[in-house]
Short mmCIF file of C-alpha atoms in Angstrom, two decimals:
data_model
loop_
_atom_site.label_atom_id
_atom_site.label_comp_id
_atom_site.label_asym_id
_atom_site.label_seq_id
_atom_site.Cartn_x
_atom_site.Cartn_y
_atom_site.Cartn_z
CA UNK Q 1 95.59 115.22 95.19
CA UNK Q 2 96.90 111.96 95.84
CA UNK Q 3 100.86 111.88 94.20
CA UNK Q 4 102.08 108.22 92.50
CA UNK Q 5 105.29 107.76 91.38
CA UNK Q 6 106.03 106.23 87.68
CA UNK Q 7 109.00 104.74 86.04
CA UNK Q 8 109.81 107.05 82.81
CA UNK Q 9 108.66 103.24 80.37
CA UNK Q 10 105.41 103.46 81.89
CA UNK Q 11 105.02 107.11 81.66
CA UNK Q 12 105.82 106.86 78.06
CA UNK Q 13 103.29 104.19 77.99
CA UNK Q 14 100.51 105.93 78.87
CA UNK Q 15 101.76 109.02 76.91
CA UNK Q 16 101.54 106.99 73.58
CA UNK Q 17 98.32 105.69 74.97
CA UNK Q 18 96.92 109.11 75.13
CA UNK Q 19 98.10 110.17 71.85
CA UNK Q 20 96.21 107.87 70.06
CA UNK Q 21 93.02 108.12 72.33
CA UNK Q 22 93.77 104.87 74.37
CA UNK Q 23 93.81 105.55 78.15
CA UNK Q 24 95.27 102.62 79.76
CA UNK Q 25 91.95 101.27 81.19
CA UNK Q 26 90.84 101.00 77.49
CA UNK Q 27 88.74 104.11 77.63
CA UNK Q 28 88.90 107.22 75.27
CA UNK Q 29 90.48 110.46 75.62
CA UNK Q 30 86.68 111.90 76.73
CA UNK Q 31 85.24 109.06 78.15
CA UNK Q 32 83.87 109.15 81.78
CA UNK Q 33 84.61 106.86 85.02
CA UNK Q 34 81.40 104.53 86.10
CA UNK Q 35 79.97 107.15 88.57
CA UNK Q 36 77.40 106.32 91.47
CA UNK Q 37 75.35 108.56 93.27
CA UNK Q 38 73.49 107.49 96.33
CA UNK Q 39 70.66 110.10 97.90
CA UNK Q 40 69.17 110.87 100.97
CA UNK Q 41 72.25 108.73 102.96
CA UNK Q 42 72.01 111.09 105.81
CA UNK Q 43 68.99 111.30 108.14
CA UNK Q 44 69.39 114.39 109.90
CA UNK Q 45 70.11 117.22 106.83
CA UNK Q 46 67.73 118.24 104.07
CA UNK Q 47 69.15 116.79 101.11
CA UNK Q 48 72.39 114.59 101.28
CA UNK Q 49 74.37 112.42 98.35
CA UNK Q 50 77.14 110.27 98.09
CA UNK Q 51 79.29 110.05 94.95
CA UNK Q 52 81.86 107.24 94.19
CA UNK Q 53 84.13 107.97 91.27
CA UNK Q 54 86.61 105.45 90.63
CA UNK Q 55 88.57 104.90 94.23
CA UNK Q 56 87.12 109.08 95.22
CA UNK Q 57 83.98 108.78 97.93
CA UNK Q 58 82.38 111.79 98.57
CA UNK Q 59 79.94 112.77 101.33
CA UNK Q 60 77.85 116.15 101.03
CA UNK Q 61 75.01 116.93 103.10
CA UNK Q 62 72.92 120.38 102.95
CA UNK Q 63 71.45 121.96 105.90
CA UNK Q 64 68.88 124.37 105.47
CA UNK Q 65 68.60 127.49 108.18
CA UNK Q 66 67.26 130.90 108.56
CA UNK Q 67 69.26 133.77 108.96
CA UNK Q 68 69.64 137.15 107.62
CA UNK Q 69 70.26 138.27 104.24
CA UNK Q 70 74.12 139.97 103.37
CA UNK Q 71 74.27 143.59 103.56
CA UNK Q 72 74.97 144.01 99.75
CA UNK Q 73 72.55 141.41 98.91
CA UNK Q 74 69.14 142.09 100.21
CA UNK Q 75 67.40 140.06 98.19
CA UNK Q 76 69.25 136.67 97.82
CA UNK Q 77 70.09 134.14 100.14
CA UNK Q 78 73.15 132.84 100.28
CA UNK Q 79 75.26 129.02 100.25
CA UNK Q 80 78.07 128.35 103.14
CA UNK Q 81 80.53 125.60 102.30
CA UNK Q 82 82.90 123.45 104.39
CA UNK Q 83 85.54 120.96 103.04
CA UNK Q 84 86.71 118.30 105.58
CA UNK Q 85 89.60 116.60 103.90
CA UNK Q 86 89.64 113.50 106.88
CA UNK Q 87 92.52 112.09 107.39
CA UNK Q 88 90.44 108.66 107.32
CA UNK Q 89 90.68 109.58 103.10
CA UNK Q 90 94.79 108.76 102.87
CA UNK Q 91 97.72 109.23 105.81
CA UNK Q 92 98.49 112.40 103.60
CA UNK Q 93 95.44 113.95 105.43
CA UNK Q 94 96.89 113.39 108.99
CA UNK Q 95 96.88 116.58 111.36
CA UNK Q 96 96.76 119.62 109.53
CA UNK Q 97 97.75 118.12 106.14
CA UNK Q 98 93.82 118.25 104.93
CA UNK Q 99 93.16 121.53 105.46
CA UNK Q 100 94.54 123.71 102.99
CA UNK Q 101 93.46 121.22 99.77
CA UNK Q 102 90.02 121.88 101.72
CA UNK Q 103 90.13 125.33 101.90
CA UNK Q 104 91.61 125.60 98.09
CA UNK Q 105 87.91 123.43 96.95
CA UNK Q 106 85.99 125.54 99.31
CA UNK Q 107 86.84 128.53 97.78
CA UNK Q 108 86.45 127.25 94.25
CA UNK Q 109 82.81 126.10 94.93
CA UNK Q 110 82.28 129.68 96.69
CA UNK Q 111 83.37 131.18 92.89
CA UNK Q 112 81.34 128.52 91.09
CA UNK Q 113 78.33 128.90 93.02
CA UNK Q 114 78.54 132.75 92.75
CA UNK Q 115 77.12 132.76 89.69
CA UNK Q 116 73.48 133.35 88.74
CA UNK Q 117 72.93 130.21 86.63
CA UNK Q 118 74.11 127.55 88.92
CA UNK Q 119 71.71 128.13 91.71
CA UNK Q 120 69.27 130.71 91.44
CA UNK Q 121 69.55 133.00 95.15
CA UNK Q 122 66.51 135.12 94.90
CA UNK Q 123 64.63 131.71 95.54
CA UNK Q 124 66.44 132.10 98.81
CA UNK Q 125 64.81 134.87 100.03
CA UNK Q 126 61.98 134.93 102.34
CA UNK Q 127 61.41 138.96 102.81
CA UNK Q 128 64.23 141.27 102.26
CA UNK Q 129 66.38 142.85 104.25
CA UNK Q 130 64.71 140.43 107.12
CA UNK Q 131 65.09 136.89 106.37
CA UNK Q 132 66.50 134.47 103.87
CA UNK Q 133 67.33 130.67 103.42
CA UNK Q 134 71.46 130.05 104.08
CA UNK Q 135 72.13 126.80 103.06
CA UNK Q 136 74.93 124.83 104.74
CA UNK Q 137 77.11 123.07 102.42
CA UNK Q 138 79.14 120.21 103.93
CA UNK Q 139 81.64 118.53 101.78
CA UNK Q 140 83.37 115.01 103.34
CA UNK Q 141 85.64 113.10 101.72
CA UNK Q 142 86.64 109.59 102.57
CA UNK Q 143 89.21 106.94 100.35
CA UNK Q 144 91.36 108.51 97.60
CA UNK Q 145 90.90 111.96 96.87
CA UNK Q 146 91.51 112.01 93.15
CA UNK Q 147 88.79 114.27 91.94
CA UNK Q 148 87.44 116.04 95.16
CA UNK Q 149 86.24 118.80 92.91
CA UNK Q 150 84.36 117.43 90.54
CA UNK Q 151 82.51 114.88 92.72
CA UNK Q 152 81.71 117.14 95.16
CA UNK Q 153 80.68 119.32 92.89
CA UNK Q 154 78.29 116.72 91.07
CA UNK Q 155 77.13 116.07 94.84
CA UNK Q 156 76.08 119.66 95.55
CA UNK Q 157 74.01 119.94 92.89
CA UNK Q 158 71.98 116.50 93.54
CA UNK Q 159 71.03 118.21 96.23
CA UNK Q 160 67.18 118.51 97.40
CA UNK Q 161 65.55 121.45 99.05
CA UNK Q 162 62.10 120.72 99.86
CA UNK Q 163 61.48 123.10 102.36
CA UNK Q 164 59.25 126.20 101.83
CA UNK Q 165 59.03 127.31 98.64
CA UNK Q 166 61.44 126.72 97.15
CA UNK Q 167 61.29 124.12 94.34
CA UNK Q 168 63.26 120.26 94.29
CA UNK Q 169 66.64 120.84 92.48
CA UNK Q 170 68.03 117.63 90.84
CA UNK Q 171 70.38 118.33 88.62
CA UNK Q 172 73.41 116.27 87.08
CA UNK Q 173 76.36 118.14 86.47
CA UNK Q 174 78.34 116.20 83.53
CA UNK O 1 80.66 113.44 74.43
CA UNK O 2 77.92 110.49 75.47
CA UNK O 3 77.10 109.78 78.80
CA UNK O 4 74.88 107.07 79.64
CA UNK O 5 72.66 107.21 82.52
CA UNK O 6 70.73 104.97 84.72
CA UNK O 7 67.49 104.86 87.06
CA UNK O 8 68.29 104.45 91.12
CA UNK O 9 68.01 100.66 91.60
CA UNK O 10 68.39 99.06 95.11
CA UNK O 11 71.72 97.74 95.44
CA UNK O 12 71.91 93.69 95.72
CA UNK O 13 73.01 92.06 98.53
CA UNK O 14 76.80 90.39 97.47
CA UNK O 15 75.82 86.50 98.26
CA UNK O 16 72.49 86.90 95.86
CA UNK O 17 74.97 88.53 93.09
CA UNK O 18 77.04 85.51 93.86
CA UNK O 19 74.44 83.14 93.26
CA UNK O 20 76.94 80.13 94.70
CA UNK O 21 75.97 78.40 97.80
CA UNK O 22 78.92 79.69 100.30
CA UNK O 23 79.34 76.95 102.91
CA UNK O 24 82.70 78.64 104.05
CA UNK O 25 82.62 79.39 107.59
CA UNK O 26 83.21 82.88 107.87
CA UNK O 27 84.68 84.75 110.92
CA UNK O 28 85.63 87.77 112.60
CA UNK O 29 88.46 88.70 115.19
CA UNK O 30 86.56 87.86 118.63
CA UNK O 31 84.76 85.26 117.28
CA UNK O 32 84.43 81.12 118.83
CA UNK O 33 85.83 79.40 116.07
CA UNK O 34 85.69 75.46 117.91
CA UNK O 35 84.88 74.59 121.23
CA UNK O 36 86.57 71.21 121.00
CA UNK O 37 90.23 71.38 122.40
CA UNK O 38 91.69 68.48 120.46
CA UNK O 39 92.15 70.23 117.61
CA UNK O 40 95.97 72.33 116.95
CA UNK O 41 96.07 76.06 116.22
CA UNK O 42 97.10 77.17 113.03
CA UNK O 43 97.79 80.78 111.92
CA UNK O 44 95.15 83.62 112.50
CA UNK O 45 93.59 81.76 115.60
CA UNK O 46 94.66 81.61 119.31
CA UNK O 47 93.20 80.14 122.68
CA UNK O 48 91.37 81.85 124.88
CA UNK O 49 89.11 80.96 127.68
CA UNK O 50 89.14 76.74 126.55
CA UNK O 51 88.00 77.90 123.24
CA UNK O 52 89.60 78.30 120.22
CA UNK O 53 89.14 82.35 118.83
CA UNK O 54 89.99 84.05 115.69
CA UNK O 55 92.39 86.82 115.54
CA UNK O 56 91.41 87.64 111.87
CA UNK O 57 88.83 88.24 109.93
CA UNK O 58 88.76 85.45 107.33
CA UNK O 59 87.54 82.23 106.41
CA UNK O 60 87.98 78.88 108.25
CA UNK O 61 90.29 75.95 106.73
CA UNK O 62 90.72 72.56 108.62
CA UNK O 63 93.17 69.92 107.47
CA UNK O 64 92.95 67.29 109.76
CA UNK O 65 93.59 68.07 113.43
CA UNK O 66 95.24 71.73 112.07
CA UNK O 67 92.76 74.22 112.37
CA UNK O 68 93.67 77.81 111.04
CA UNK O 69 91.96 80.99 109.75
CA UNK O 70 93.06 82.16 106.16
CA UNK O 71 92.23 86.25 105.79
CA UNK O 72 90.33 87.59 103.35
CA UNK O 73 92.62 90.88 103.21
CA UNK O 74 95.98 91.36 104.07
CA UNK O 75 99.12 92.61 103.13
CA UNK O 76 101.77 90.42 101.53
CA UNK O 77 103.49 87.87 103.69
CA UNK O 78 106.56 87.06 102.13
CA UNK O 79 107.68 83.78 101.49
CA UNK O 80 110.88 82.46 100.53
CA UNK O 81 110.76 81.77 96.48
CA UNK O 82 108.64 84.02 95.96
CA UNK O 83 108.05 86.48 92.91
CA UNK O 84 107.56 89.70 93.42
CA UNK O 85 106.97 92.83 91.59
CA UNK O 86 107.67 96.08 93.47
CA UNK O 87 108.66 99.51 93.09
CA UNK O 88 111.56 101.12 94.17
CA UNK O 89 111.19 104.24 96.51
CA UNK O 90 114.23 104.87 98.15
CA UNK O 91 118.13 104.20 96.77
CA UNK O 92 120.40 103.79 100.52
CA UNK O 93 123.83 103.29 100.58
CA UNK O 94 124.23 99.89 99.32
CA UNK O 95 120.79 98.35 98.94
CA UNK O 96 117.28 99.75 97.43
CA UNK O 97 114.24 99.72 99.61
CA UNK O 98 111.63 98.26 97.51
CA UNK O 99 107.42 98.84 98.12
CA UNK O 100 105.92 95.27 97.34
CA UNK O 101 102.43 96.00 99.31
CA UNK O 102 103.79 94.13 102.67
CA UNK O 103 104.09 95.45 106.47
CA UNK O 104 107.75 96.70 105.84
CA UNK O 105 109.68 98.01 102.82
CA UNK O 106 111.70 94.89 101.39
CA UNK O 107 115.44 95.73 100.90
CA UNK O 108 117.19 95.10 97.52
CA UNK O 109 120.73 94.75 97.86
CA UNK O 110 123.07 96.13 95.50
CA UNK O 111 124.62 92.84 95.57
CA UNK O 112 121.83 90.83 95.24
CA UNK O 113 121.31 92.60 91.90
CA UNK O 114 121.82 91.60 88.08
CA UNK O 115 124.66 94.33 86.52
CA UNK O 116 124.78 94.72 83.02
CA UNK O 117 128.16 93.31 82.26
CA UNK O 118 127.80 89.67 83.35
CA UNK O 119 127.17 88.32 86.82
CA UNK O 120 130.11 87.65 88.27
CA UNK O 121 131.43 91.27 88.55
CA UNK O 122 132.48 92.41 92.21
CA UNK O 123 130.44 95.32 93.34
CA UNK O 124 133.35 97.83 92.96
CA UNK O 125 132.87 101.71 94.72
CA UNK O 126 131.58 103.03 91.29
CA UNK O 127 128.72 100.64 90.79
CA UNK O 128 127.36 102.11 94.40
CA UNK O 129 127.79 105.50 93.24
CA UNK O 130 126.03 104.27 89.89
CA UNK O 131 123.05 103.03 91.53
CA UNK O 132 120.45 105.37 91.12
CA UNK O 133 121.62 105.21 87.17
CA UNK O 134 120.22 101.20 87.26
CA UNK O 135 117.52 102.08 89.23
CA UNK O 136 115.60 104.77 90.12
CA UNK O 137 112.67 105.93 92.61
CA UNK O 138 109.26 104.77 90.66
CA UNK O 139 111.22 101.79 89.06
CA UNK O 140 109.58 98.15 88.70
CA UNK O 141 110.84 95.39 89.02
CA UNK O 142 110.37 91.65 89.14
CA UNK O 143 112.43 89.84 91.70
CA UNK O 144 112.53 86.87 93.94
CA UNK O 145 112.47 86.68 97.62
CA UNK O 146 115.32 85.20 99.14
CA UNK O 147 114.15 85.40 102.94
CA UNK O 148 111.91 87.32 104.96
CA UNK O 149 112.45 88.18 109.10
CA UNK O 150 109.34 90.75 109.01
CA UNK O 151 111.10 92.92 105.84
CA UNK O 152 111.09 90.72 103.05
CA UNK O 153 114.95 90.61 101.38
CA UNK O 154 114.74 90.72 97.59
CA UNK O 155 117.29 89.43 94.70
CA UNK O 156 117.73 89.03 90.84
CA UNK O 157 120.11 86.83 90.24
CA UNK O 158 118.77 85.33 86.81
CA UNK O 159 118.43 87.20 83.93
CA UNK O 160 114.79 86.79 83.80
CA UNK O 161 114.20 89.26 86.58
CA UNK O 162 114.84 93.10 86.57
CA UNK O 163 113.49 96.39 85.40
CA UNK O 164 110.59 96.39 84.12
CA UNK O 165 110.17 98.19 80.45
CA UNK O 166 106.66 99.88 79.27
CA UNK O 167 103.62 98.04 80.23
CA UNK O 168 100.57 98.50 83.17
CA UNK O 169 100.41 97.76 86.97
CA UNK O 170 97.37 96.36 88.44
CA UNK O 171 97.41 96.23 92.42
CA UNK O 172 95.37 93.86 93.84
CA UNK O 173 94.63 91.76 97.14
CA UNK O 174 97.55 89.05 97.58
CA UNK O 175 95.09 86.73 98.68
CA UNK O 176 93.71 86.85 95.58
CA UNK O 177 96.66 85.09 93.85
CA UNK O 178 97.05 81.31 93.14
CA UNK O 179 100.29 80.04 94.09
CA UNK O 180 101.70 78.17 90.80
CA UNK O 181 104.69 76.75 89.53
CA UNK O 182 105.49 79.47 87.16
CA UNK O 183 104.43 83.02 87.48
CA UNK O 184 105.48 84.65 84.29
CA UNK O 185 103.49 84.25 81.48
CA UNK O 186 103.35 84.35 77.62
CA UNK O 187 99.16 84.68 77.08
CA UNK O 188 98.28 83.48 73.64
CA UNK O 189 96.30 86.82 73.04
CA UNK O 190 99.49 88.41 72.53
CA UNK O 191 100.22 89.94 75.70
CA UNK O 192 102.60 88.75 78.52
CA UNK O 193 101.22 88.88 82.38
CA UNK O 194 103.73 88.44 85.69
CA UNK O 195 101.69 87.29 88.52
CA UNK O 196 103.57 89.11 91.09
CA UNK O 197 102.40 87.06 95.07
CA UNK O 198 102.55 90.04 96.54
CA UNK O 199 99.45 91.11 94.11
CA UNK O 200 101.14 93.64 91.64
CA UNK O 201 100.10 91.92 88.43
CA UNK O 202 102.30 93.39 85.28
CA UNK O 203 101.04 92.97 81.85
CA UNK O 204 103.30 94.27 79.31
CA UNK O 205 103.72 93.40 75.26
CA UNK O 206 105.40 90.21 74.40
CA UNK O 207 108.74 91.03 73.00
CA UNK O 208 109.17 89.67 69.80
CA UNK O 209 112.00 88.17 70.14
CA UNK O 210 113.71 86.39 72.83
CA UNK O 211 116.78 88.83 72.58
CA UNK O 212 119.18 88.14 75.21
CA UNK O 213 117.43 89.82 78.27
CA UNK O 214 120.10 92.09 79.73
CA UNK O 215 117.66 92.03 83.06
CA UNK O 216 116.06 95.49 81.43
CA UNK O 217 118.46 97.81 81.69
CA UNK O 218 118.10 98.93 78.23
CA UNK O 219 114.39 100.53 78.20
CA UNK O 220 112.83 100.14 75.08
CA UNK O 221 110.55 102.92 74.90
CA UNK O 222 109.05 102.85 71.39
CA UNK O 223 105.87 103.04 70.88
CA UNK O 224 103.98 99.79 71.21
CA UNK O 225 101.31 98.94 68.92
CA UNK O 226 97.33 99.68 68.95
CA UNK O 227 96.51 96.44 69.02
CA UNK O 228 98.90 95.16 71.58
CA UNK O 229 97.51 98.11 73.36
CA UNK O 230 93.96 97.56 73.08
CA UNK O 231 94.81 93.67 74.21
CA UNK O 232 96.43 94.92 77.59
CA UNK O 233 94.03 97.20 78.31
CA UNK O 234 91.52 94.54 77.90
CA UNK O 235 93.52 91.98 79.97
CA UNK O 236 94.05 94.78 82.92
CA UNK O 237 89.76 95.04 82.81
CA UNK O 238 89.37 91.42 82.66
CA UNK O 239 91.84 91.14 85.86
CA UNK O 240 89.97 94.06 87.94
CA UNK O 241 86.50 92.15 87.25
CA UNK O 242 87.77 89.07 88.65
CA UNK O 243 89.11 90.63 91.45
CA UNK O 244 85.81 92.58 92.15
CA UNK O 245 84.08 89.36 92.34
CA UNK O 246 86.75 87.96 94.41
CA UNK O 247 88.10 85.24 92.24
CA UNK O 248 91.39 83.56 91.86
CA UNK O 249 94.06 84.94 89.39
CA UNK O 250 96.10 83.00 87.55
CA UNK O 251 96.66 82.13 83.61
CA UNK O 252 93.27 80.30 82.86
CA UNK O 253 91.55 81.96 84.64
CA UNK O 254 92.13 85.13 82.94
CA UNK O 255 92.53 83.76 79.93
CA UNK O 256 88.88 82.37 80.04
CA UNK O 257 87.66 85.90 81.07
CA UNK O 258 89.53 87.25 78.69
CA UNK O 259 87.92 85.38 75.91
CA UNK O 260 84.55 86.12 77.47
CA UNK O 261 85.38 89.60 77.51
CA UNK O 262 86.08 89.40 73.46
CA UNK O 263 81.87 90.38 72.81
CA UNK O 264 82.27 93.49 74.84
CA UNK O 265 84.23 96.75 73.85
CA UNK O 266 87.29 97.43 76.24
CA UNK O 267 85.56 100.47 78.08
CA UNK O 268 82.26 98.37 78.57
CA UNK O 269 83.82 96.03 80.32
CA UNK O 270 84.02 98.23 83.59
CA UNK O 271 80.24 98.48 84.18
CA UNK O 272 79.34 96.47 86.92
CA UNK O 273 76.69 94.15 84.92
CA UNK O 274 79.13 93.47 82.12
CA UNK O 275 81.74 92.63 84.99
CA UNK O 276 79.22 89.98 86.58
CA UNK O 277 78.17 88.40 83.16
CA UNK O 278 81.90 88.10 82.00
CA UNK O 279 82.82 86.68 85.44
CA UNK O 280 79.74 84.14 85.38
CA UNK O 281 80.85 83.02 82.61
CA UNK O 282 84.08 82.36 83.00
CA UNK O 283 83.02 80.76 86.12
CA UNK O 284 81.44 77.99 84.37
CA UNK O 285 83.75 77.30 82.21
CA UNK O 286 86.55 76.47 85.17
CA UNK O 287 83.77 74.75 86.49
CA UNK O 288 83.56 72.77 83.36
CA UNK O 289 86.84 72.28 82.51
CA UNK O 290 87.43 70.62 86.54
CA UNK O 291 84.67 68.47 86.25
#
């Protein structure tokens, strides 16, 4: 994530802030950024969102396709993600620099999205064995990348899937 | 923890939220700013063609026969007298390279530089070896521009400039500053502001006393009080509305948003309809108080 350099007064600043629940932009210890989420911002995917969280923008857009279940799991679809750190986000991000903070979130969502309560994969499944829904999972981020994760995780979940049946999944995750 | 949240609205277009009539004239590099050729070219514009074209993007300002184009975002262009507030990032040989938000890193030198120990002292071999003890990489400090020939030189020769103790940075757009006569100071809410030009606005406690200010070198690093705090953290919203609604900075106007802001708890004061209504307001009141 982006680095900024501090002198030690104002770290110690914002240290004593913290300590007695006063961040420096007046809010508390556990108080959130404004967030906004924008849907449907790109035309040619199935569901697509755009999260701004303080100076982190955040483009996901899901692409719904047919394909063919994983051997061990014949009766579950499955979710395909792709980070592009640009380096249109900071001059950090130039060349190759992007690529392995986009790997590192890719394979976090992979482990989040594992799980059975975050998105249900049986819904996934057409007829086993044969066919199943993979969804494509595309992850861009422009401006500051402060907290990739967390947008883009608040992104994939606004996510809608009208296709088939499967039903509309709009979910906030806080 | 409570989270509020909000129905999808439409987003407003930014000259209804502004809700002035805006009879600037508005252009964009490429764009005819005059056809008439008796007029001189000022900064931002150039001829082309018989006509007169923009090279920025920015609004138009005429004075007289001078016709120039003023942009709406760029980085700091120093001028000479000018104060600054930067941040060191790299200690050379005999000089500090200084990031003030311009094209080029400004250059501090180690001569140009207040030593604790009075002001007359030559700038022996140990005080270059002792550099990075005076100031390090991540350091602020306020300073003066002395000239500028693309890299802006820096210097702080009066005690009133130096380090910079415990207190909060706000970066803005230089543009966005109002050139005044004085650009430190003393707001009667009981906080202290430097209006840096180059757009780093520092807002740090008012020391209590006006101790004899060895340029900073001594950090006081106790812990400042919760009410001091709560006042800059206020003052640092109240500066980040204004500048969202593109408005001049300087001590009233703050001051009036500040008071506007007094309703409102600190963390409100970052949603975007609590911005608008504190910066309407304050609005008015400069309004007012020029007419």
């Amino acid at each position: 994530m982006a680095s900024v350099t501090l002198s030690e007064a104002e770290k110690v600043y914002i240290v004593h802030g913290v300590q007695e629940d006063l961040r420096v932009d007046g809010r508390g210890c556990e108080d959130y950024r404004c967030v906004e989420v924008e849907t449907d911002v790109v035309s040619n995917t199935s569901g697509s969102a755009r999260v701004k969280l303080g100076h982190t923008d955040i483009l996901v857009g899901v692409k719904a396709e047919m394909g063919t279940p994983k051997l061990e799991k014949p009766n579950e679809g499955y979710l395909e993600f792709f980070v592009d750190c640009s380096a249109s986000a900071t001059p950090e991000f130039e060349g190759r620099g992007g690529d392995d903070l986009g790997t590192e979130i890719a394979n976090t969502l992979y482990r989040i999205f594992n799980n059975k309560s975050s998105v249900d994969l049986k819904t996934l499944c057409i007829s086993p064995r044969e066919h199943c829904w993979v969804l494509y999972v595309d992850v861009l981020t422009g401006k500051r990348v402060g907290k990739v994760l967390h947008a883009s995780l608040q992104s994939v979940v606004h996510k809608e899937e009208s296709l088939g049946p499967k039903r509309q999944k709009v979910g906030f995750l806080g | 923890m409570a989270m509020e949240m909000r129905l999808p609205v439409a987003r407003k277009p930014l000259s209804e939220r502004l809700g002035r009539d805006t009879k600037k004239h508005l252009v964009v590099p490429g764009d005819t700013i005059t056809t008439d050729t008796g007029f001189m070219r000022g900064h931002g514009t150039y001829m082309g063609e018989e006509k007169l074209i923009a090279s920025v993007a920015g609004s138009v300002e005429r004075v007289n026969k001078l016709i120039c184009v003023k942009a709406l975002k760029t980085r700091y262009i120093g001028e000479v007298g000018d104060i600054v507030v930067g941040r060191i990032t790299e200690v050379q040989q005999k000089r500090w390279k200084v990031e003030t938000n311009s094209r080029l890193d400004s250059v501090l030198l180690l001569s140009s530089m207040n030593l604790p120990g009075g002001e007359l002292r030559r700038r022996s071999a140990e005080d270059e070896l002792a550099m990075r003890g005076f100031l390090q990489e991540g350091d602020l400090i306020s300073v003066q521009a002395v000239f500028s020939d693309g890299a802006v030189s820096l210097h702080t020769r009066s005690l009133k400039y130096g380090k910079l103790g415990q207190g909060v940075l706000v970066q803005v757009s230089p543009s966005l500053v109002k050139r005044q006569k004085t650009h430190f100071h003393d707001l009667p809410c009981g906080a202290s502001v430097i209006l840096g030009n180059n757009g780093f606005i520092w807002i740090y406690p008012t020391p209590e006393h006006k101790e004899e200010e060895a340029g900073g070198f001594i950090a006081n690093l106790e812990p400042v009080s919760l009410a001091d705090r709560e006042v800059i953290s206020r003052l640092r919203n109240c500066i980040i509305s204004l500048v969202t609604q593109r408005m001049m900075l300087y001590d009233t106007s703050i001051l009036y948003c500040y008071e506007a802001s007094l309703p409102h708890q600190i963390k409100d004061i970052l949603k975007p309809e609590i911005m608008e209504e504190i910066v309407m307001e304050t609005r008015q009141r400069l309004l007012e108080q020029e007419g």
